Amino acid sequence: MSVRWWIAGRTLHALLLMALGALAALSVVVAAAWTLTEDSKRSTAERFSDGERFLDLSLSVLRACVGTDSLSPESDSTAHQLLATLASVTGAMVPAVLLGIALIKLFALRPFVWRRRASISHAWTADFPGYSRSHADSDHAIIAVRFYNRFDNLSVVDLRARAHLRYLERSPHDGSLVIYKQWLKVLDAQGVPADERSWLAVERGAPFTVWIPVEAPVPELPFRRIQGKDLSRSSGVKLLVRLTARTVGLGTEVADERWFDLEAGDFELGRFVPLRPDLGRDVWQWEGWSEFDGLLHPGPDGDGPPGRDGDEPPGPDGNEPPDEEGNEPSGRPTRPVS
């Protein structure tokens, strides 16, 4: 299972390059052993000095290792017989291994692209008017975790997001490190703290945001308090956001998650850049997703809420406002951004 998850976590191009590199390295090793053990009156230095012959032998071994050719060992050489057998067995296994990798990648669905960092801004910057008004005079902060659906041929519905806090503390009994987990509240569709956030449909290319109230000021990183939990004596603090959804047609459940490490720079102070598609161009040709990891507003110690202290008004480019769920206009990402 660990090998399966290791394969699922890497791109197909990387896996193919690693497989080709491993076969090439094995071919060179077998060719070197073949040259050392062959029955020849030439010295070892003379055998390896013939670079063209060694290259040809390495390519022959490579073809044998992928199952398209076979080696001709010396009949009275046990070493050659073993090396030829090794190449033949490798050639028989390689197609099955490559097929297994392809199947794993085929069914290892990762439909969501995550923003690299979780942004922390004032609580009034949340995309819920009621929640924003109730925190207009508060210095509390809120965490925003962003993602979008990357597939256009897979319809995802009934998306649910939950957040957990993971941290380590010393046991009061024996001083050993104990792992604790705390279920965090997130803002639901009405902007009210709840156990989870849900969306009925997940449009292709539309950014979604999970808002996690901190319920405390965050003047600087790392933050040391969240939803009543004091983290000043904790270590290994990580935030987990887990998504579960169902696919239309397949009827299967898809799940994804993202860990944000407090000590590894996975958080940043400031509000994320809102994605504003160019309405004069086809969304399938829009390049705006390059700003998905950008920041717009300063952190929780910055200026006042929108509409106060000189906040920038909307530009005259006809940008669409977020919809009733707090999602911004959809656009098609033309390359991975996270």
CSV table of C-alpha atoms in Angstrom, one decimal:
chain,number,residue,atom,x,y,z
A,1,MET,CA,0.0,0.0,0.0
A,2,SER,CA,2.9,2.4,0.7
A,3,VAL,CA,4.2,1.8,-2.8
A,4,ARG,CA,0.8,2.5,-4.2
A,5,TRP,CA,0.5,5.8,-2.4
A,6,TRP,CA,4.1,6.7,-3.4
A,7,ILE,CA,3.2,6.1,-7.0
A,8,ALA,CA,-0.1,8.0,-6.7
A,9,GLY,CA,1.7,11.1,-5.3
A,10,ARG,CA,3.9,11.5,-8.4
A,11,THR,CA,3.2,12.6,-11.9
A,12,LEU,CA,3.2,10.2,-14.8
A,13,HIS,CA,6.1,11.9,-16.5
A,14,ALA,CA,8.2,11.6,-13.4
A,15,LEU,CA,7.3,7.9,-13.0
A,16,LEU,CA,8.2,7.2,-16.7
A,17,LEU,CA,11.5,9.0,-16.4
A,18,MET,CA,12.4,7.2,-13.2
A,19,ALA,CA,11.5,3.8,-14.8
A,20,LEU,CA,13.6,4.6,-17.8
A,21,GLY,CA,16.5,5.8,-15.7
A,22,ALA,CA,16.4,2.7,-13.6
A,23,LEU,CA,16.4,0.4,-16.6
A,24,ALA,CA,19.2,2.4,-18.2
A,25,ALA,CA,21.3,2.1,-15.0
A,26,LEU,CA,20.6,-1.6,-14.8
A,27,SER,CA,21.6,-2.0,-18.4
A,28,VAL,CA,24.9,-0.3,-17.8
A,29,VAL,CA,25.6,-2.5,-14.7
A,30,VAL,CA,24.8,-5.7,-16.6
A,31,ALA,CA,26.9,-4.6,-19.5
A,32,ALA,CA,29.8,-3.9,-17.2
A,33,ALA,CA,29.5,-7.3,-15.5
A,34,TRP,CA,29.1,-9.0,-18.9
A,35,THR,CA,32.3,-7.3,-20.1
A,36,LEU,CA,34.2,-8.3,-17.0
A,37,THR,CA,33.2,-12.0,-17.1
A,38,GLU,CA,33.5,-12.6,-20.9
A,39,ASP,CA,36.1,-15.0,-22.1
A,40,SER,CA,38.6,-12.8,-23.9
A,41,LYS,CA,42.4,-12.5,-24.1
A,42,ARG,CA,42.2,-8.7,-23.9
A,43,SER,CA,42.9,-6.9,-20.6
A,44,THR,CA,40.1,-5.3,-18.6
A,45,ALA,CA,41.3,-1.9,-19.5
A,46,GLU,CA,41.2,-2.8,-23.2
A,47,ARG,CA,37.7,-4.1,-23.0
A,48,PHE,CA,36.3,-1.0,-21.4
A,49,SER,CA,38.4,1.3,-23.6
A,50,ASP,CA,36.2,0.3,-26.6
A,51,GLY,CA,33.4,2.7,-25.9
A,52,GLU,CA,31.4,2.0,-29.0
A,53,ARG,CA,31.3,-1.7,-28.2
A,54,PHE,CA,30.3,-1.1,-24.6
A,55,LEU,CA,27.5,1.3,-25.7
A,56,ASP,CA,26.2,-1.3,-28.2
A,57,LEU,CA,26.2,-3.9,-25.4
A,58,SER,CA,24.4,-1.6,-23.0
A,59,LEU,CA,21.7,-0.9,-25.6
A,60,SER,CA,21.3,-4.7,-26.3
A,61,VAL,CA,20.9,-5.2,-22.5
A,62,LEU,CA,18.3,-2.4,-22.4
A,63,ARG,CA,16.3,-4.0,-25.2
A,64,ALA,CA,16.4,-7.3,-23.3
A,65,CYS,CA,15.3,-5.6,-20.1
A,66,VAL,CA,12.2,-4.2,-21.8
A,67,GLY,CA,11.4,-7.5,-23.5
A,68,THR,CA,12.1,-6.7,-27.1
A,69,ASP,CA,15.4,-8.6,-27.5
A,70,SER,CA,17.4,-11.3,-25.8
A,71,LEU,CA,21.1,-11.7,-25.0
A,72,SER,CA,23.3,-14.5,-26.3
A,73,PRO,CA,25.4,-15.7,-23.4
A,74,GLU,CA,28.5,-17.8,-23.7
A,75,SER,CA,27.6,-21.5,-23.3
A,76,ASP,CA,30.3,-22.2,-20.7
A,77,SER,CA,30.0,-19.0,-18.7
A,78,THR,CA,27.8,-19.3,-15.7
A,79,ALA,CA,28.0,-15.5,-15.1
A,80,HIS,CA,26.7,-14.8,-18.6
A,81,GLN,CA,23.9,-17.2,-18.1
A,82,LEU,CA,22.9,-15.5,-14.9
A,83,LEU,CA,23.0,-12.0,-16.4
A,84,ALA,CA,21.0,-13.1,-19.5
A,85,THR,CA,18.4,-14.7,-17.1
A,86,LEU,CA,18.3,-11.4,-15.1
A,87,ALA,CA,17.7,-9.4,-18.3
A,88,SER,CA,15.0,-11.8,-19.5
A,89,VAL,CA,13.1,-11.8,-16.1
A,90,THR,CA,13.3,-8.0,-16.0
A,91,GLY,CA,11.9,-7.9,-19.6
A,92,ALA,CA,9.0,-10.1,-18.6
A,93,MET,CA,8.2,-8.0,-15.5
A,94,VAL,CA,8.6,-4.5,-17.0
A,95,PRO,CA,5.3,-4.5,-19.0
A,96,ALA,CA,3.3,-5.7,-16.0
A,97,VAL,CA,4.9,-3.0,-13.8
A,98,LEU,CA,4.2,-0.2,-16.3
A,99,LEU,CA,0.7,-1.4,-16.7
A,100,GLY,CA,0.3,-1.4,-12.9
A,101,ILE,CA,1.6,2.2,-12.7
A,102,ALA,CA,-0.8,3.3,-15.4
A,103,LEU,CA,-3.7,1.7,-13.6
A,104,ILE,CA,-2.8,3.3,-10.3
A,105,LYS,CA,-2.5,6.7,-11.9
A,106,LEU,CA,-5.8,6.2,-13.7
A,107,PHE,CA,-7.7,5.5,-10.5
A,108,ALA,CA,-5.7,7.8,-8.1
A,109,LEU,CA,-8.1,10.8,-8.6
A,110,ARG,CA,-6.8,14.1,-7.3
A,111,PRO,CA,-9.5,16.4,-8.6
A,112,PHE,CA,-8.6,19.5,-6.6
A,113,VAL,CA,-5.7,21.9,-6.9
A,114,TRP,CA,-4.8,23.6,-3.6
A,115,ARG,CA,-3.4,27.1,-3.0
A,116,ARG,CA,0.1,26.6,-1.7
A,117,ARG,CA,-0.4,28.5,1.5
A,118,ALA,CA,-3.3,29.3,3.9
A,119,SER,CA,-3.8,33.0,4.2
A,120,ILE,CA,-4.6,34.7,7.4
A,121,SER,CA,-6.4,38.1,7.4
A,122,HIS,CA,-8.9,40.0,9.5
A,123,ALA,CA,-12.2,38.3,10.3
A,124,TRP,CA,-14.1,41.1,8.5
A,125,THR,CA,-12.4,40.1,5.2
A,126,ALA,CA,-14.5,36.8,5.0
A,127,ASP,CA,-16.9,36.7,2.0
A,128,PHE,CA,-20.0,36.7,4.2
A,129,PRO,CA,-21.7,40.1,4.8
A,130,GLY,CA,-23.2,39.2,8.1
A,131,TYR,CA,-20.0,37.7,9.6
A,132,SER,CA,-18.0,40.6,8.2
A,133,ARG,CA,-20.3,43.2,9.8
A,134,SER,CA,-20.3,41.4,13.1
A,135,HIS,CA,-16.4,41.5,13.2
A,136,ALA,CA,-16.0,45.0,11.7
A,137,ASP,CA,-14.6,46.4,15.0
A,138,SER,CA,-12.8,43.1,16.0
A,139,ASP,CA,-9.1,42.4,15.7
A,140,HIS,CA,-9.7,38.7,15.4
A,141,ALA,CA,-8.3,36.8,12.4
A,142,ILE,CA,-9.5,34.2,10.0
A,143,ILE,CA,-7.8,31.5,8.0
A,144,ALA,CA,-8.7,31.0,4.3
A,145,VAL,CA,-7.8,27.8,2.5
A,146,ARG,CA,-8.4,27.9,-1.3
A,147,PHE,CA,-8.8,25.2,-3.9
A,148,TYR,CA,-10.5,24.5,-7.3
A,149,ASN,CA,-11.7,21.6,-9.3
A,150,ARG,CA,-9.3,20.7,-12.1
A,151,PHE,CA,-11.4,18.3,-14.1
A,152,ASP,CA,-13.8,19.2,-16.9
A,153,ASN,CA,-14.9,15.7,-17.7
A,154,LEU,CA,-15.7,14.7,-14.1
A,155,SER,CA,-18.8,16.2,-12.4
A,156,VAL,CA,-18.3,16.5,-8.7
A,157,VAL,CA,-21.3,17.2,-6.3
A,158,ASP,CA,-22.1,17.3,-2.6
A,159,LEU,CA,-18.6,18.6,-1.6
A,160,ARG,CA,-18.0,18.7,2.1
A,161,ALA,CA,-15.0,20.3,3.9
A,162,ARG,CA,-13.8,19.8,7.4
A,163,ALA,CA,-10.8,21.2,9.4
A,164,HIS,CA,-8.8,19.6,12.1
A,165,LEU,CA,-5.9,20.8,14.3
A,166,ARG,CA,-3.0,18.4,15.1
A,167,TYR,CA,-0.4,19.2,17.7
A,168,LEU,CA,2.0,17.5,20.1
A,169,GLU,CA,2.3,18.2,23.8
A,170,ARG,CA,4.2,16.6,26.7
A,171,SER,CA,2.3,14.1,28.8
A,172,PRO,CA,1.8,15.3,32.4
A,173,HIS,CA,2.5,11.7,33.6
A,174,ASP,CA,5.7,10.5,31.9
A,175,GLY,CA,6.8,13.5,29.8
A,176,SER,CA,6.4,11.7,26.5
A,177,LEU,CA,5.1,13.4,23.4
A,178,VAL,CA,1.4,12.8,22.8
A,179,ILE,CA,-0.4,13.6,19.5
A,180,TYR,CA,-3.7,15.5,20.0
A,181,LYS,CA,-6.3,16.4,17.4
A,182,GLN,CA,-9.0,19.0,17.7
A,183,TRP,CA,-12.0,19.5,15.4
A,184,LEU,CA,-12.1,23.1,14.2
A,185,LYS,CA,-15.2,25.1,13.3
A,186,VAL,CA,-15.5,26.4,9.8
A,187,LEU,CA,-18.0,29.0,8.3
A,188,ASP,CA,-20.9,27.3,6.6
A,189,ALA,CA,-22.9,28.7,3.7
A,190,GLN,CA,-24.5,31.3,5.9
A,191,GLY,CA,-21.3,32.4,7.5
A,192,VAL,CA,-22.0,30.7,10.8
A,193,PRO,CA,-19.4,28.6,12.5
A,194,ALA,CA,-20.2,24.9,12.0
A,195,ASP,CA,-18.6,21.5,11.9
A,196,GLU,CA,-18.3,21.4,8.1
A,197,ARG,CA,-18.8,23.5,5.0
A,198,SER,CA,-20.8,22.0,2.1
A,199,TRP,CA,-21.4,22.9,-1.6
A,200,LEU,CA,-24.2,21.4,-3.7
A,201,ALA,CA,-22.2,21.5,-7.0
A,202,VAL,CA,-18.5,22.0,-7.8
A,203,GLU,CA,-18.1,23.9,-11.0
A,204,ARG,CA,-15.0,23.3,-13.1
A,205,GLY,CA,-12.4,26.1,-12.5
A,206,ALA,CA,-14.4,27.9,-9.8
A,207,PRO,CA,-12.3,28.8,-6.7
A,208,PHE,CA,-13.7,27.6,-3.4
A,209,THR,CA,-12.7,28.8,0.1
A,210,VAL,CA,-12.8,27.2,3.5
A,211,TRP,CA,-13.0,29.9,6.1
A,212,ILE,CA,-11.6,28.9,9.6
A,213,PRO,CA,-12.1,31.4,12.3
A,214,VAL,CA,-9.1,31.9,14.6
A,215,GLU,CA,-11.1,33.7,17.3
A,216,ALA,CA,-8.0,35.6,18.3
A,217,PRO,CA,-5.7,38.2,16.9
A,218,VAL,CA,-2.7,37.1,14.7
A,219,PRO,CA,-0.3,40.0,14.6
A,220,GLU,CA,2.5,37.8,13.4
A,221,LEU,CA,3.4,34.2,12.6
A,222,PRO,CA,3.4,31.6,13.9
A,223,PHE,CA,0.0,32.1,15.6
A,224,ARG,CA,-0.2,30.7,19.1
A,225,ARG,CA,-4.0,30.5,19.7
A,226,ILE,CA,-6.9,29.2,17.6
A,227,GLN,CA,-10.5,28.7,18.7
A,228,GLY,CA,-9.6,28.8,22.4
A,229,LYS,CA,-6.6,26.4,22.2
A,230,ASP,CA,-3.3,27.8,23.5
A,231,LEU,CA,-0.5,26.5,21.3
A,232,SER,CA,2.4,28.3,23.1
A,233,ARG,CA,3.6,25.0,24.6
A,234,SER,CA,2.7,22.8,21.6
A,235,SER,CA,4.9,21.5,18.8
A,236,GLY,CA,4.3,20.0,15.4
A,237,VAL,CA,1.2,22.1,14.9
A,238,LYS,CA,-0.5,21.3,11.6
A,239,LEU,CA,-3.8,22.2,10.1
A,240,LEU,CA,-5.7,19.5,8.1
A,241,VAL,CA,-8.4,20.4,5.6
A,242,ARG,CA,-10.2,17.3,4.2
A,243,LEU,CA,-12.6,17.3,1.3
A,244,THR,CA,-15.1,14.6,0.4
A,245,ALA,CA,-17.4,14.6,-2.5
A,246,ARG,CA,-19.3,12.3,-4.9
A,247,THR,CA,-19.0,12.0,-8.7
A,248,VAL,CA,-22.0,12.0,-11.1
A,249,GLY,CA,-22.2,8.9,-13.3
A,250,LEU,CA,-19.5,6.9,-11.5
A,251,GLY,CA,-21.3,7.1,-8.2
A,252,THR,CA,-18.0,6.9,-6.3
A,253,GLU,CA,-16.7,9.0,-3.5
A,254,VAL,CA,-13.6,11.1,-4.0
A,255,ALA,CA,-11.5,12.5,-1.1
A,256,ASP,CA,-8.6,14.8,-0.9
A,257,GLU,CA,-6.8,16.6,1.9
A,258,ARG,CA,-4.1,19.2,2.5
A,259,TRP,CA,-1.8,19.6,5.5
A,260,PHE,CA,-0.6,23.0,6.5
A,261,ASP,CA,2.5,23.0,8.7
A,262,LEU,CA,2.7,26.0,11.1
A,263,GLU,CA,6.5,25.8,11.4
A,264,ALA,CA,7.2,25.1,7.7
A,265,GLY,CA,5.9,28.4,6.2
A,266,ASP,CA,2.5,27.0,5.0
A,267,PHE,CA,0.7,30.1,6.4
A,268,GLU,CA,1.0,33.7,5.3
A,269,LEU,CA,-0.4,37.0,6.5
A,270,GLY,CA,-2.7,38.8,4.1
A,271,ARG,CA,-5.8,38.2,2.0
A,272,PHE,CA,-5.7,36.1,-1.1
A,273,VAL,CA,-5.9,37.8,-4.5
A,274,PRO,CA,-9.4,37.5,-5.9
A,275,LEU,CA,-9.5,35.8,-9.3
A,276,ARG,CA,-11.1,38.1,-11.9
A,277,PRO,CA,-11.5,36.5,-15.4
A,278,ASP,CA,-11.1,38.7,-18.4
A,279,LEU,CA,-14.7,38.9,-19.6
A,280,GLY,CA,-13.6,40.0,-23.0
A,281,ARG,CA,-11.9,36.6,-23.7
A,282,ASP,CA,-13.1,33.1,-23.7
A,283,VAL,CA,-12.6,31.6,-20.2
A,284,TRP,CA,-11.0,28.6,-21.9
A,285,GLN,CA,-8.2,30.9,-23.0
A,286,TRP,CA,-7.9,32.9,-19.7
A,287,GLU,CA,-4.5,33.1,-18.1
A,288,GLY,CA,-5.6,34.6,-14.7
A,289,TRP,CA,-4.8,31.5,-12.7
A,290,SER,CA,-1.1,32.5,-12.4
A,291,GLU,CA,-2.2,34.8,-9.6
A,292,PHE,CA,-3.9,32.0,-7.6
A,293,ASP,CA,-1.1,32.1,-4.9
A,294,GLY,CA,-0.9,35.9,-4.7
A,295,LEU,CA,-1.8,38.2,-1.8
A,296,LEU,CA,-3.9,41.4,-2.0
A,297,HIS,CA,-4.5,42.9,1.4
A,298,PRO,CA,-1.9,43.3,4.3
A,299,GLY,CA,-2.1,40.9,7.3
A,300,PRO,CA,-4.3,41.3,10.4
A,301,ASP,CA,-2.3,44.3,11.6
A,302,GLY,CA,-3.1,46.3,8.4
A,303,ASP,CA,-5.8,48.8,7.5
A,304,GLY,CA,-9.5,48.8,8.2
A,305,PRO,CA,-12.3,46.9,6.6
A,306,PRO,CA,-13.3,47.3,3.0
A,307,GLY,CA,-14.9,50.7,2.4
A,308,ARG,CA,-12.9,52.3,5.2
A,309,ASP,CA,-9.5,53.9,5.2
A,310,GLY,CA,-9.2,54.2,1.4
A,311,ASP,CA,-9.9,50.6,0.4
A,312,GLU,CA,-9.6,50.3,-3.4
A,313,PRO,CA,-13.0,50.4,-5.3
A,314,PRO,CA,-13.7,47.8,-7.9
A,315,GLY,CA,-12.1,48.6,-11.3
A,316,PRO,CA,-14.1,49.5,-14.4
A,317,ASP,CA,-13.3,46.2,-16.1
A,318,GLY,CA,-16.7,44.6,-15.4
A,319,ASN,CA,-15.4,42.1,-12.9
A,320,GLU,CA,-18.0,39.8,-11.6
A,321,PRO,CA,-18.7,39.7,-7.8
A,322,PRO,CA,-18.7,36.5,-5.8
A,323,ASP,CA,-21.9,34.5,-5.9
A,324,GLU,CA,-24.2,33.8,-3.0
A,325,GLU,CA,-21.9,31.1,-1.7
A,326,GLY,CA,-18.8,33.3,-1.7
A,327,ASN,CA,-17.3,31.7,-4.8
A,328,GLU,CA,-15.7,33.9,-7.4
A,329,PRO,CA,-16.4,33.7,-11.1
A,330,SER,CA,-15.2,30.6,-12.8
A,331,GLY,CA,-12.4,30.4,-15.2
A,332,ARG,CA,-10.3,27.6,-16.8
A,333,PRO,CA,-6.8,27.1,-15.3
A,334,THR,CA,-4.4,26.6,-18.2
A,335,ARG,CA,-1.6,25.2,-16.1
A,336,PRO,CA,-1.1,23.7,-12.6
A,337,VAL,CA,-0.7,26.5,-10.0
A,338,SER,CA,-0.4,24.5,-6.8
